[in-house]
PDB file of C-alpha atoms in Angstrom:
ATOM      1  CA  UNK A  75     -25.244   5.679 -14.016  1.00  0.00           C
ATOM      2  CA  UNK A  76     -27.530   6.577 -11.847  1.00  0.00           C
ATOM      3  CA  UNK A  77     -25.748  10.677  -9.810  1.00  0.00           C
ATOM      4  CA  UNK A  78     -24.845   8.932  -6.964  1.00  0.00           C
ATOM      5  CA  UNK A  79     -22.934   6.251  -8.043  1.00  0.00           C
ATOM      6  CA  UNK A  80     -21.205   8.158 -10.407  1.00  0.00           C
ATOM      7  CA  UNK A  81     -19.690  10.777  -7.243  1.00  0.00           C
ATOM      8  CA  UNK A  82     -19.255   7.964  -5.560  1.00  0.00           C
ATOM      9  CA  UNK A  83     -17.012   6.448  -8.112  1.00  0.00           C
ATOM     10  CA  UNK A  84     -15.894  10.489  -8.222  1.00  0.00           C
ATOM     11  CA  UNK A  85     -14.598   9.963  -4.937  1.00  0.00           C
ATOM     12  CA  UNK A  86     -12.755   7.183  -4.490  1.00  0.00           C
ATOM     13  CA  UNK A  87     -10.890   8.405  -7.029  1.00  0.00           C
ATOM     14  CA  UNK A  88     -10.604  11.420  -5.429  1.00  0.00           C
ATOM     15  CA  UNK A  89      -8.736   9.633  -2.257  1.00  0.00           C
ATOM     16  CA  UNK A  90      -6.861   7.185  -4.150  1.00  0.00           C
ATOM     17  CA  UNK A  91      -4.954   9.802  -6.714  1.00  0.00           C
ATOM     18  CA  UNK A  92      -4.454  11.532  -3.181  1.00  0.00           C
ATOM     19  CA  UNK A  93      -3.723   8.896  -1.247  1.00  0.00           C
ATOM     20  CA  UNK A  94      -0.950   7.743  -4.339  1.00  0.00           C
ATOM     21  CA  UNK A  95       0.270  11.775  -4.001  1.00  0.00           C
ATOM     22  CA  UNK A  96       0.759  11.884  -0.817  1.00  0.00           C
ATOM     23  CA  UNK A  97       2.557   8.512  -0.092  1.00  0.00           C
ATOM     24  CA  UNK A  98       4.740   9.501  -2.884  1.00  0.00           C
ATOM     25  CA  UNK A  99       5.857  13.219  -2.463  1.00  0.00           C
ATOM     26  CA  UNK A 100       6.295  11.092   1.693  1.00  0.00           C
ATOM     27  CA  UNK A 101       8.675   8.908   0.560  1.00  0.00           C
ATOM     28  CA  UNK A 102      10.768  11.456  -2.146  1.00  0.00           C
ATOM     29  CA  UNK A 103      10.369  13.863   0.689  1.00  0.00           C
ATOM     30  CA  UNK A 104      11.908  11.123   3.550  1.00  0.00           C
ATOM     31  CA  UNK A 105      14.355   9.716   0.646  1.00  0.00           C
ATOM     32  CA  UNK A 106      15.805  13.742  -0.188  1.00  0.00           C
ATOM     33  CA  UNK A 107      16.369  14.078   4.182  1.00  0.00           C
ATOM     34  CA  UNK A 108      17.976  11.406   4.880  1.00  0.00           C
ATOM     35  CA  UNK A 109      20.372  11.732   1.671  1.00  0.00           C
ATOM     36  CA  UNK A 110      20.916  15.070   2.512  1.00  0.00           C
ATOM     37  CA  UNK A 111      21.944  13.267   6.551  1.00  0.00           C
ATOM     38  CA  UNK A 112      24.476  11.631   5.369  1.00  0.00           C
ATOM     39  CA  UNK A 113      26.459  13.447   3.315  1.00  0.00           C
ATOM     40  CA  UNK A 114      26.097  16.141   5.870  1.00  0.00           C
ATOM     41  CA  UNK A 115      27.219  13.988   8.146  1.00  0.00           C
ATOM     42  CA  UNK A 116      29.761  11.874   6.138  1.00  0.00           C
ATOM     43  CA  UNK A 117      31.115  15.036   4.598  1.00  0.00           C
ATOM     44  CA  UNK A 118      31.243  17.008   8.099  1.00  0.00           C
ATOM     45  CA  UNK A 119      34.771  16.778  10.886  1.00  0.00           C
ATOM     46  CA  UNK A 120      35.230  17.540  14.122  1.00  0.00           C
ATOM     47  CA  UNK A 121      36.638  21.008  15.703  1.00  0.00           C
ATOM     48  CA  UNK A 122      38.020  21.076  18.856  1.00  0.00           C
ATOM     49  CA  UNK A 123      37.884  24.842  20.296  1.00  0.00           C
ATOM     50  CA  UNK A 124      39.410  25.855  23.627  1.00  0.00           C
ATOM     51  CA  UNK A 125      38.537  29.253  25.092  1.00  0.00           C
ATOM     52  CA  UNK A 126      39.214  29.455  28.878  1.00  0.00           C
ATOM     53  CA  UNK A 127      38.507  32.753  29.315  1.00  0.00           C
ATOM     54  CA  UNK A 128      35.117  31.229  28.748  1.00  0.00           C
ATOM     55  CA  UNK A 129      32.575  30.541  30.922  1.00  0.00           C
ATOM     56  CA  UNK A 130      33.795  26.999  30.049  1.00  0.00           C
ATOM     57  CA  UNK A 131      36.836  27.735  31.575  1.00  0.00           C
ATOM     58  CA  UNK A 132      37.023  25.939  34.413  1.00  0.00           C
ATOM     59  CA  UNK A 133      36.126  22.250  32.416  1.00  0.00           C
ATOM     60  CA  UNK A 134      38.626  23.025  30.101  1.00  0.00           C
ATOM     61  CA  UNK A 135      36.928  24.700  26.770  1.00  0.00           C
ATOM     62  CA  UNK A 136      34.276  24.286  25.673  1.00  0.00           C
ATOM     63  CA  UNK A 137      32.969  21.668  24.421  1.00  0.00           C
ATOM     64  CA  UNK A 138      33.476  19.574  21.004  1.00  0.00           C
ATOM     65  CA  UNK A 139      31.346  21.946  17.119  1.00  0.00           C
ATOM     66  CA  UNK A 140      31.244  19.509  13.970  1.00  0.00           C
ATOM     67  CA  UNK A 141      32.453  22.383  10.863  1.00  0.00           C
ATOM     68  CA  UNK A 142      30.748  21.684   7.245  1.00  0.00           C
ATOM     69  CA  UNK A 143      32.505  22.300   4.289  1.00  0.00           C
ATOM     70  CA  UNK A 144      29.570  24.358   2.206  1.00  0.00           C
ATOM     71  CA  UNK A 145      31.806  24.248  -0.985  1.00  0.00           C
ATOM     72  CA  UNK A 146      31.130  20.474  -0.619  1.00  0.00           C
ATOM     73  CA  UNK A 147      27.684  20.483   0.279  1.00  0.00           C
ATOM     74  CA  UNK A 148      26.220  22.719  -1.793  1.00  0.00           C
ATOM     75  CA  UNK A 149      25.959  21.115  -4.612  1.00  0.00           C
ATOM     76  CA  UNK A 150      24.075  17.906  -3.153  1.00  0.00           C
ATOM     77  CA  UNK A 151      21.804  20.087  -1.915  1.00  0.00           C
ATOM     78  CA  UNK A 152      20.868  22.421  -5.043  1.00  0.00           C
ATOM     79  CA  UNK A 153      21.351  18.137  -6.850  1.00  0.00           C
ATOM     80  CA  UNK A 154      19.060  16.547  -4.646  1.00  0.00           C
ATOM     81  CA  UNK A 155      16.593  19.759  -5.014  1.00  0.00           C
ATOM     82  CA  UNK A 156      16.451  19.310  -8.921  1.00  0.00           C
ATOM     83  CA  UNK A 157      15.955  15.864  -8.637  1.00  0.00           C
ATOM     84  CA  UNK A 158      13.515  15.983  -6.104  1.00  0.00           C
ATOM     85  CA  UNK A 159      11.090  18.330  -7.862  1.00  0.00           C
ATOM     86  CA  UNK A 160      11.526  15.971 -11.044  1.00  0.00           C
ATOM     87  CA  UNK A 161      10.187  13.228  -8.527  1.00  0.00           C
ATOM     88  CA  UNK A 162       7.835  15.038  -7.561  1.00  0.00           C
ATOM     89  CA  UNK A 163       6.768  16.218 -11.195  1.00  0.00           C
ATOM     90  CA  UNK A 164       6.688  11.951 -11.540  1.00  0.00           C
ATOM     91  CA  UNK A 165       4.410  11.419  -8.647  1.00  0.00           C
ATOM     92  CA  UNK A 166       1.988  14.404  -9.619  1.00  0.00           C
ATOM     93  CA  UNK A 167       1.870  13.325 -13.051  1.00  0.00           C
ATOM     94  CA  UNK A 168       0.971  10.054 -11.535  1.00  0.00           C
ATOM     95  CA  UNK A 169      -1.647  10.776  -9.834  1.00  0.00           C
ATOM     96  CA  UNK A 170      -3.446  13.032 -12.658  1.00  0.00           C
ATOM     97  CA  UNK A 171      -3.406  10.271 -14.566  1.00  0.00           C
ATOM     98  CA  UNK A 172      -5.048   7.936 -12.220  1.00  0.00           C
ATOM     99  CA  UNK A 173      -7.642  11.778 -11.756  1.00  0.00           C
ATOM    100  CA  UNK A 174      -8.547  11.223 -14.898  1.00  0.00           C
ATOM    101  CA  UNK A 175      -8.854   7.125 -15.884  1.00  0.00           C
ATOM    102  CA  UNK A 176     -13.131   7.129 -14.251  1.00  0.00           C
ATOM    103  CA  UNK A 177     -12.887  10.131 -16.857  1.00  0.00           C
ATOM    104  CA  UNK A 178     -11.682   8.619 -19.445  1.00  0.00           C
ATOM    105  CA  UNK A 179     -14.145   5.264 -19.142  1.00  0.00           C
ATOM    106  CA  UNK A 180     -17.172   7.159 -19.007  1.00  0.00           C
ATOM    107  CA  UNK A 181     -15.737   9.798 -22.750  1.00  0.00           C
ATOM    108  CA  UNK A 182     -14.806   6.178 -23.623  1.00  0.00           C
ATOM    109  CA  UNK A 183     -18.769   4.264 -22.503  1.00  0.00           C
ATOM    110  CA  UNK A 184     -20.296   7.993 -23.026  1.00  0.00           C
ATOM    111  CA  UNK A 185     -19.297   7.338 -27.325  1.00  0.00           C
ATOM    112  CA  UNK A 186     -19.734   3.564 -27.518  1.00  0.00           C
ATOM    113  CA  UNK A 187     -23.264   4.009 -26.187  1.00  0.00           C
ATOM    114  CA  UNK A 188     -23.855   6.697 -28.970  1.00  0.00           C
ATOM    115  CA  UNK A 189     -22.235   4.891 -32.024  1.00  0.00           C
ATOM    116  CA  UNK A 190     -24.088   1.837 -30.206  1.00  0.00           C
ATOM    117  CA  UNK A 191     -27.872   4.017 -29.993  1.00  0.00           C
ATOM    118  CA  UNK A 192     -27.553   5.507 -33.612  1.00  0.00           C
ATOM    119  CA  UNK A 193     -27.202   1.791 -35.139  1.00  0.00           C
ATOM    120  CA  UNK A 194     -29.716   0.385 -33.287  1.00  0.00           C
ATOM    121  CA  UNK A 195     -32.714   2.214 -33.384  1.00  0.00           C
ATOM    122  CA  UNK A 196     -31.458   2.974 -38.133  1.00  0.00           C
ATOM    123  CA  UNK A 197     -33.082  -0.298 -38.594  1.00  0.00           C
ATOM    124  CA  UNK A 198     -36.007   0.681 -36.708  1.00  0.00           C
ATOM    125  CA  UNK A 199     -35.474   4.402 -38.291  1.00  0.00           C
ATOM    126  CA  UNK A 200     -35.824   3.034 -41.748  1.00  0.00           C
ATOM    127  CA  UNK A 201     -39.001   0.888 -41.808  1.00  0.00           C
ATOM    128  CA  UNK A 202     -40.276   3.545 -39.936  1.00  0.00           C
ATOM    129  CA  UNK A 203     -39.417   5.417 -43.438  1.00  0.00           C
ATOM    130  CA  UNK A 204     -41.635   2.632 -45.399  1.00  0.00           C
ATOM    131  CA  UNK A 205     -43.955   2.162 -43.502  1.00  0.00           C
ATOM    132  CA  UNK A 206     -44.965   6.108 -43.661  1.00  0.00           C
ATOM    133  CA  UNK A 207     -44.803   6.219 -47.747  1.00  0.00           C
ATOM    134  CA  UNK A 208     -46.939   2.621 -47.717  1.00  0.00           C
ATOM    135  CA  UNK A 209     -49.059   5.313 -45.629  1.00  0.00           C
ATOM    136  CA  UNK A 210     -48.956   7.997 -48.098  1.00  0.00           C
ATOM    137  CA  UNK A 211     -50.029   5.492 -50.867  1.00  0.00           C
ATOM    138  CA  UNK A 212     -52.859   4.129 -49.137  1.00  0.00           C
ATOM    139  CA  UNK A 213     -54.156   7.016 -48.386  1.00  0.00           C
ATOM    140  CA  UNK A 214     -54.367   8.593 -51.672  1.00  0.00           C
ATOM    141  CA  UNK A 215     -55.596   5.599 -53.859  1.00  0.00           C
ATOM    142  CA  UNK A 216     -58.348   5.974 -50.600  1.00  0.00           C
ATOM    143  CA  UNK A 217     -57.374   2.361 -49.102  1.00  0.00           C
ATOM    144  CA  UNK A 218     -57.924   2.211 -45.190  1.00  0.00           C
ATOM    145  CA  UNK A 219     -54.677   3.168 -43.785  1.00  0.00           C
ATOM    146  CA  UNK A 220     -56.100   1.810 -40.469  1.00  0.00           C
ATOM    147  CA  UNK A 221     -53.132  -1.652 -40.400  1.00  0.00           C
ATOM    148  CA  UNK A 222     -50.121   0.843 -41.701  1.00  0.00           C
ATOM    149  CA  UNK A 223     -50.942   3.157 -38.795  1.00  0.00           C
ATOM    150  CA  UNK A 224     -51.248  -0.423 -36.419  1.00  0.00           C
ATOM    151  CA  UNK A 225     -47.160  -1.391 -37.412  1.00  0.00           C
ATOM    152  CA  UNK A 226     -46.601   2.304 -36.875  1.00  0.00           C
ATOM    153  CA  UNK A 227     -47.582   2.743 -33.249  1.00  0.00           C
ATOM    154  CA  UNK A 228     -45.660  -0.794 -33.545  1.00  0.00           C
ATOM    155  CA  UNK A 229     -42.558   0.179 -34.315  1.00  0.00           C
ATOM    156  CA  UNK A 230     -42.954   2.661 -32.486  1.00  0.00           C
ATOM    157  CA  UNK A 231     -42.879   0.750 -29.299  1.00  0.00           C
ATOM    158  CA  UNK A 232     -39.802  -1.565 -30.869  1.00  0.00           C
ATOM    159  CA  UNK A 233     -37.463   1.837 -31.171  1.00  0.00           C
ATOM    160  CA  UNK A 234     -39.124   2.883 -27.419  1.00  0.00           C
ATOM    161  CA  UNK A 235     -38.125  -0.850 -26.097  1.00  0.00           C
ATOM    162  CA  UNK A 236     -34.812  -1.216 -27.955  1.00  0.00           C
ATOM    163  CA  UNK A 237     -33.551   2.431 -26.038  1.00  0.00           C
ATOM    164  CA  UNK A 238     -34.966   1.160 -22.817  1.00  0.00           C
ATOM    165  CA  UNK A 239     -32.829  -2.686 -23.121  1.00  0.00           C
ATOM    166  CA  UNK A 240     -29.475   0.343 -24.196  1.00  0.00           C
ATOM    167  CA  UNK A 241     -29.645   2.766 -21.307  1.00  0.00           C
ATOM    168  CA  UNK A 242     -30.996  -1.108 -19.215  1.00  0.00           C
ATOM    169  CA  UNK A 243     -27.684  -3.511 -20.721  1.00  0.00           C
ATOM    170  CA  UNK A 244     -25.227   0.208 -20.350  1.00  0.00           C
ATOM    171  CA  UNK A 245     -25.892   0.405 -16.656  1.00  0.00           C
ATOM    172  CA  UNK A 246     -26.288  -2.940 -14.925  1.00  0.00           C
ATOM    173  CA  UNK A 247     -24.565  -4.598 -18.056  1.00  0.00           C
ATOM    174  CA  UNK A 248     -26.873  -7.367 -18.819  1.00  0.00           C
ATOM    175  CA  UNK A 249     -30.528  -7.231 -18.178  1.00  0.00           C
ATOM    176  CA  UNK A 250     -31.918 -10.191 -17.030  1.00  0.00           C
ATOM    177  CA  UNK A 251     -35.255 -11.110 -17.811  1.00  0.00           C
ATOM    178  CA  UNK A 252     -36.708 -14.395 -20.819  1.00  0.00           C
ATOM    179  CA  UNK A 253     -37.938 -13.873 -23.716  1.00  0.00           C
ATOM    180  CA  UNK A 254     -40.502 -16.732 -25.932  1.00  0.00           C
ATOM    181  CA  UNK A 255     -38.245 -17.409 -28.501  1.00  0.00           C
ATOM    182  CA  UNK A 256     -41.140 -17.277 -31.483  1.00  0.00           C
ATOM    183  CA  UNK A 257     -42.148 -14.179 -30.080  1.00  0.00           C
ATOM    184  CA  UNK A 258     -39.069 -12.314 -30.326  1.00  0.00           C
ATOM    185  CA  UNK A 259     -38.245 -13.669 -34.130  1.00  0.00           C
ATOM    186  CA  UNK A 260     -42.080 -12.535 -35.157  1.00  0.00           C
ATOM    187  CA  UNK A 261     -41.112  -9.011 -34.429  1.00  0.00           C
ATOM    188  CA  UNK A 262     -37.656  -9.143 -35.678  1.00  0.00           C
ATOM    189  CA  UNK A 263     -39.644 -10.131 -38.591  1.00  0.00           C
ATOM    190  CA  UNK A 264     -42.464  -7.905 -38.782  1.00  0.00           C
ATOM    191  CA  UNK A 265     -39.501  -5.623 -37.959  1.00  0.00           C
ATOM    192  CA  UNK A 266     -37.498  -6.202 -41.064  1.00  0.00           C
ATOM    193  CA  UNK A 267     -40.284  -6.469 -43.334  1.00  0.00           C
ATOM    194  CA  UNK A 268     -40.268  -3.380 -45.666  1.00  0.00           C
ATOM    195  CA  UNK A 269     -37.207  -3.367 -45.636  1.00  0.00           C
ATOM    196  CA  UNK A 270     -36.795  -6.317 -47.237  1.00  0.00           C
ATOM    197  CA  UNK A 271     -39.767  -5.452 -49.425  1.00  0.00           C
ATOM    198  CA  UNK A 272     -37.448  -1.763 -50.798  1.00  0.00           C
ATOM    199  CA  UNK A 273     -34.377  -4.444 -51.260  1.00  0.00           C
ATOM    200  CA  UNK A 274     -36.928  -6.991 -52.725  1.00  0.00           C
ATOM    201  CA  UNK A 275     -35.982  -9.654 -50.420  1.00  0.00           C
ATOM    202  CA  UNK A 276     -38.433 -12.132 -49.219  1.00  0.00           C
ATOM    203  CA  UNK A 277     -38.750 -13.518 -45.125  1.00  0.00           C
ATOM    204  CA  UNK A 278     -39.368 -16.486 -44.237  1.00  0.00           C
ATOM    205  CA  UNK A 279     -39.391 -18.775 -40.842  1.00  0.00           C
ATOM    206  CA  UNK A 280     -39.242 -21.621 -40.283  1.00  0.00           C
ATOM    207  CA  UNK A 281     -38.530 -24.486 -37.046  1.00  0.00           C
ATOM    208  CA  UNK A 282     -36.734 -27.229 -36.551  1.00  0.00           C
ATOM    209  CA  UNK A 283     -38.381 -30.584 -38.587  1.00  0.00           C
ATOM    210  CA  UNK A 284     -40.453 -32.180 -35.603  1.00  0.00           C
ATOM    211  CA  UNK A 285     -39.810 -29.028 -33.410  1.00  0.00           C
ATOM    212  CA  UNK A 286     -42.110 -26.854 -34.017  1.00  0.00           C
ATOM    213  CA  UNK A 287     -44.516 -27.605 -31.364  1.00  0.00           C
ATOM    214  CA  UNK A 288     -41.567 -28.195 -29.040  1.00  0.00           C
ATOM    215  CA  UNK A 289     -40.226 -24.300 -29.533  1.00  0.00           C
ATOM    216  CA  UNK A 290     -43.614 -22.603 -29.717  1.00  0.00           C
ATOM    217  CA  UNK A 291     -43.630 -21.516 -26.365  1.00  0.00           C
ATOM    218  CA  UNK A 292     -39.919 -22.709 -25.897  1.00  0.00           C
ATOM    219  CA  UNK A 293     -37.449 -19.167 -23.565  1.00  0.00           C
ATOM    220  CA  UNK A 294     -33.910 -18.141 -23.823  1.00  0.00           C
ATOM    221  CA  UNK A 295     -32.440 -17.056 -21.031  1.00  0.00           C
ATOM    222  CA  UNK A 296     -32.332 -13.433 -22.626  1.00  0.00           C
ATOM    223  CA  UNK A 297     -34.943 -10.297 -22.330  1.00  0.00           C
ATOM    224  CA  UNK A 298     -37.165 -10.424 -24.750  1.00  0.00           C
ATOM    225  CA  UNK A 299     -35.997  -6.848 -26.507  1.00  0.00           C
ATOM    226  CA  UNK A 300     -32.397  -8.219 -26.634  1.00  0.00           C
ATOM    227  CA  UNK A 301     -33.423 -11.139 -28.685  1.00  0.00           C
ATOM    228  CA  UNK A 302     -35.669  -9.341 -30.751  1.00  0.00           C
ATOM    229  CA  UNK A 303     -33.067  -6.514 -31.339  1.00  0.00           C
ATOM    230  CA  UNK A 304     -30.235  -9.209 -32.058  1.00  0.00           C
ATOM    231  CA  UNK A 305     -32.684 -11.427 -34.385  1.00  0.00           C
ATOM    232  CA  UNK A 306     -33.790  -7.884 -35.769  1.00  0.00           C
ATOM    233  CA  UNK A 307     -29.876  -7.020 -36.165  1.00  0.00           C
ATOM    234  CA  UNK A 308     -28.889 -10.652 -38.045  1.00  0.00           C
ATOM    235  CA  UNK A 309     -31.537 -10.547 -40.784  1.00  0.00           C
ATOM    236  CA  UNK A 310     -30.942  -6.520 -41.177  1.00  0.00           C
ATOM    237  CA  UNK A 311     -27.068  -7.679 -42.311  1.00  0.00           C
ATOM    238  CA  UNK A 312     -29.042 -11.104 -44.206  1.00  0.00           C
ATOM    239  CA  UNK A 313     -30.589  -8.834 -46.790  1.00  0.00           C
ATOM    240  CA  UNK A 314     -28.492  -6.440 -46.827  1.00  0.00           C
ATOM    241  CA  UNK A 315     -26.348  -9.111 -48.545  1.00  0.00           C
ATOM    242  CA  UNK A 316     -28.910 -11.023 -50.158  1.00  0.00           C
ATOM    243  CA  UNK A 317     -29.839 -10.585 -54.103  1.00  0.00           C
ATOM    244  CA  UNK A 318     -33.064  -9.256 -55.105  1.00  0.00           C
ATOM    245  CA  UNK A 319     -35.259 -11.214 -55.405  1.00  0.00           C
ATOM    246  CA  UNK A 320     -33.260 -13.813 -53.303  1.00  0.00           C
ATOM    247  CA  UNK A 321     -34.939 -15.582 -49.658  1.00  0.00           C
ATOM    248  CA  UNK A 322     -33.457 -14.518 -46.537  1.00  0.00           C
ATOM    249  CA  UNK A 323     -34.611 -18.079 -43.882  1.00  0.00           C
ATOM    250  CA  UNK A 324     -34.406 -18.206 -40.509  1.00  0.00           C
ATOM    251  CA  UNK A 325     -35.347 -20.638 -38.109  1.00  0.00           C
ATOM    252  CA  UNK A 326     -35.562 -21.143 -34.959  1.00  0.00           C
ATOM    253  CA  UNK A 327     -34.206 -25.181 -32.156  1.00  0.00           C
ATOM    254  CA  UNK A 328     -33.721 -26.572 -29.212  1.00  0.00           C
ATOM    255  CA  UNK A 329     -30.718 -28.387 -28.963  1.00  0.00           C
ATOM    256  CA  UNK A 330     -30.557 -29.685 -25.551  1.00  0.00           C
ATOM    257  CA  UNK A 331     -30.218 -27.149 -22.858  1.00  0.00           C
ATOM    258  CA  UNK A 332     -29.569 -24.150 -25.546  1.00  0.00           C
ATOM    259  CA  UNK A 333     -31.622 -22.529 -28.370  1.00  0.00           C
ATOM    260  CA  UNK A 334     -29.877 -22.292 -31.642  1.00  0.00           C
ATOM    261  CA  UNK A 335     -31.328 -19.372 -33.797  1.00  0.00           C
ATOM    262  CA  UNK A 336     -29.963 -19.691 -37.473  1.00  0.00           C
ATOM    263  CA  UNK A 337     -30.138 -16.737 -39.952  1.00  0.00           C
ATOM    264  CA  UNK A 338     -29.455 -18.051 -43.955  1.00  0.00           C
ATOM    265  CA  UNK A 339     -28.742 -15.866 -47.027  1.00  0.00           C
ATOM    266  CA  UNK A 340     -28.126 -16.821 -50.104  1.00  0.00           C
ATOM    267  CA  UNK A 341     -25.419 -14.048 -51.056  1.00  0.00           C
ATOM    268  CA  UNK A 342     -21.789 -14.044 -52.331  1.00  0.00           C
ATOM    269  CA  UNK A 343     -20.714 -15.383 -48.733  1.00  0.00           C
ATOM    270  CA  UNK A 344     -18.008 -14.128 -46.314  1.00  0.00           C
ATOM    271  CA  UNK A 345     -14.133 -14.563 -47.719  1.00  0.00           C
ATOM    272  CA  UNK A 346     -12.306 -17.583 -45.248  1.00  0.00           C
ATOM    273  CA  UNK A 347      -9.839 -14.455 -43.445  1.00  0.00           C
ATOM    274  CA  UNK A 348     -13.466 -11.809 -42.402  1.00  0.00           C
ATOM    275  CA  UNK A 349     -14.882 -14.969 -41.000  1.00  0.00           C
ATOM    276  CA  UNK A 350     -13.649 -13.982 -37.706  1.00  0.00           C
ATOM    277  CA  UNK A 351     -13.151  -9.813 -38.225  1.00  0.00           C
ATOM    278  CA  UNK A 352     -17.197  -9.668 -38.769  1.00  0.00           C
ATOM    279  CA  UNK A 353     -18.220  -9.987 -35.571  1.00  0.00           C
ATOM    280  CA  UNK A 354     -15.065  -6.547 -34.720  1.00  0.00           C
ATOM    281  CA  UNK A 355     -16.484  -2.632 -33.998  1.00  0.00           C
ATOM    282  CA  UNK A 356     -16.383  -0.942 -37.374  1.00  0.00           C
ATOM    283  CA  UNK A 357     -15.365  -3.484 -39.612  1.00  0.00           C
ATOM    284  CA  UNK A 358     -16.925  -3.409 -43.510  1.00  0.00           C
ATOM    285  CA  UNK A 359     -16.474  -5.435 -46.458  1.00  0.00           C
ATOM    286  CA  UNK A 360     -15.407  -4.371 -50.036  1.00  0.00           C
ATOM    287  CA  UNK A 361     -18.758  -4.068 -50.955  1.00  0.00           C
ATOM    288  CA  UNK A 362     -20.467  -2.053 -47.560  1.00  0.00           C
ATOM    289  CA  UNK A 363     -20.795   0.891 -49.721  1.00  0.00           C
ATOM    290  CA  UNK A 364     -23.399  -0.080 -50.705  1.00  0.00           C
ATOM    291  CA  UNK A 365     -25.377  -0.642 -47.720  1.00  0.00           C
ATOM    292  CA  UNK A 366     -26.340   1.028 -45.026  1.00  0.00           C
ATOM    293  CA  UNK A 367     -24.719   1.044 -41.131  1.00  0.00           C
ATOM    294  CA  UNK A 368     -21.018   1.656 -40.255  1.00  0.00           C
ATOM    295  CA  UNK A 369     -19.827  -2.199 -39.496  1.00  0.00           C
ATOM    296  CA  UNK A 370     -22.066  -2.286 -35.981  1.00  0.00           C
ATOM    297  CA  UNK A 371     -24.365  -4.452 -36.053  1.00  0.00           C
ATOM    298  CA  UNK A 372     -22.717  -8.057 -35.659  1.00  0.00           C
ATOM    299  CA  UNK A 373     -20.436  -6.605 -33.504  1.00  0.00           C
ATOM    300  CA  UNK A 374     -23.864  -5.457 -31.128  1.00  0.00           C
ATOM    301  CA  UNK A 375     -25.255  -9.012 -31.546  1.00  0.00           C
ATOM    302  CA  UNK A 376     -21.702 -10.766 -30.393  1.00  0.00           C
ATOM    303  CA  UNK A 377     -21.595  -8.522 -27.486  1.00  0.00           C
ATOM    304  CA  UNK A 378     -24.666  -9.115 -26.568  1.00  0.00           C
ATOM    305  CA  UNK A 379     -24.637 -12.780 -26.391  1.00  0.00           C
ATOM    306  CA  UNK A 380     -21.896 -13.104 -24.697  1.00  0.00           C
ATOM    307  CA  UNK A 381     -23.541 -10.976 -22.350  1.00  0.00           C
ATOM    308  CA  UNK A 382     -26.664 -13.546 -21.815  1.00  0.00           C
ATOM    309  CA  UNK A 383     -23.980 -16.040 -21.697  1.00  0.00           C
ATOM    310  CA  UNK A 384     -24.731 -17.660 -25.368  1.00  0.00           C
ATOM    311  CA  UNK A 385     -22.030 -16.816 -29.347  1.00  0.00           C
ATOM    312  CA  UNK A 386     -22.920 -16.179 -32.195  1.00  0.00           C
ATOM    313  CA  UNK A 387     -20.619 -17.904 -35.187  1.00  0.00           C
ATOM    314  CA  UNK A 388     -20.224 -18.157 -38.813  1.00  0.00           C
ATOM    315  CA  UNK A 389     -21.702 -21.802 -39.329  1.00  0.00           C
ATOM    316  CA  UNK A 390     -21.578 -22.308 -42.700  1.00  0.00           C
ATOM    317  CA  UNK A 391     -20.230 -19.465 -45.732  1.00  0.00           C
ATOM    318  CA  UNK A 392     -19.832 -20.127 -49.499  1.00  0.00           C
ATOM    319  CA  UNK A 393     -20.538 -18.215 -52.546  1.00  0.00           C
ATOM    320  CA  UNK A 394     -24.139 -19.975 -52.229  1.00  0.00           C
ATOM    321  CA  UNK A 395     -24.264 -18.276 -49.415  1.00  0.00           C
ATOM    322  CA  UNK A 396     -24.281 -18.277 -45.004  1.00  0.00           C
ATOM    323  CA  UNK A 397     -25.429 -18.867 -42.710  1.00  0.00           C
ATOM    324  CA  UNK A 398     -25.075 -17.080 -39.035  1.00  0.00           C
ATOM    325  CA  UNK A 399     -25.506 -18.833 -35.867  1.00  0.00           C
ATOM    326  CA  UNK A 400     -27.099 -17.658 -32.568  1.00  0.00           C
ATOM    327  CA  UNK A 401     -27.385 -20.317 -29.417  1.00  0.00           C
ATOM    328  CA  UNK A 402     -29.115 -18.777 -25.937  1.00  0.00           C
ATOM    329  CA  UNK A 403     -28.958 -20.748 -22.993  1.00  0.00           C
ATOM    330  CA  UNK A 404     -32.690 -21.784 -22.278  1.00  0.00           C
ATOM    331  CA  UNK A 405     -34.842 -19.785 -19.942  1.00  0.00           C
TER     332      UNK A 405
END
């Protein structure tokens, strides 16, 4: 949110708080005065006084007077004062809560963005570190570092794109655009490959039978960087759960007006009670201590997929592996 938008939100919040406090105070004061007048009228009595020597003597007296018993009214005045102060304190408390609500929301968004950005940049940073180590080994062996340097530049570009995508999503909810599915999948595989190599896991890319040409240029209604992020998160999650020497496969298919992306691993599967919980923020399994991350990856995938009109589910899980199904609308 830009500065002008923030100022408008704060000004609107201040106006609402001022209106609440003003109206609440007016109601309390009006009610207190009305009660006090009622008590005065109920507790008073008329008193007839005659003073024939005064100026009004020609009329038989100086008129009627209304006498109020102070001993009777004073407790009411004190009680109404105490109640009024308490009610005004409640109005002020309510107004203060409304005043800090925008600040509370801003702090929550800030914490969420910091946590999400930290998680989303963790995988590219880890891949970047692996590339640097590979570059050092190639230079030490006297090999040509050109291809590794090109991969490093691509990793830096990925990090920049991820951060830009998250900033746009935080400001506008969901950036617009379409992605060529095969390009996004290829970019995700390139990003995760160093991590898979370190884990001893192979990465495979498949297209549904007979649909290789059909899905080659098909588009999904989601920005390219966002789709790449989702595929990176799913592949990274699968690599972390896959046993060494196994393969993680990512496949794409066009199914009517939807695009389906499946990521399949050969891990130990997900317990039945955890199938839905894995998509919650900070959800981590009992074996999480040996893995990277803080339980945000799948939650971020669900949030981004839902914002784009898609979904993410556990299509299949068993002790022999798990299949995650990401569906998105066609572009």
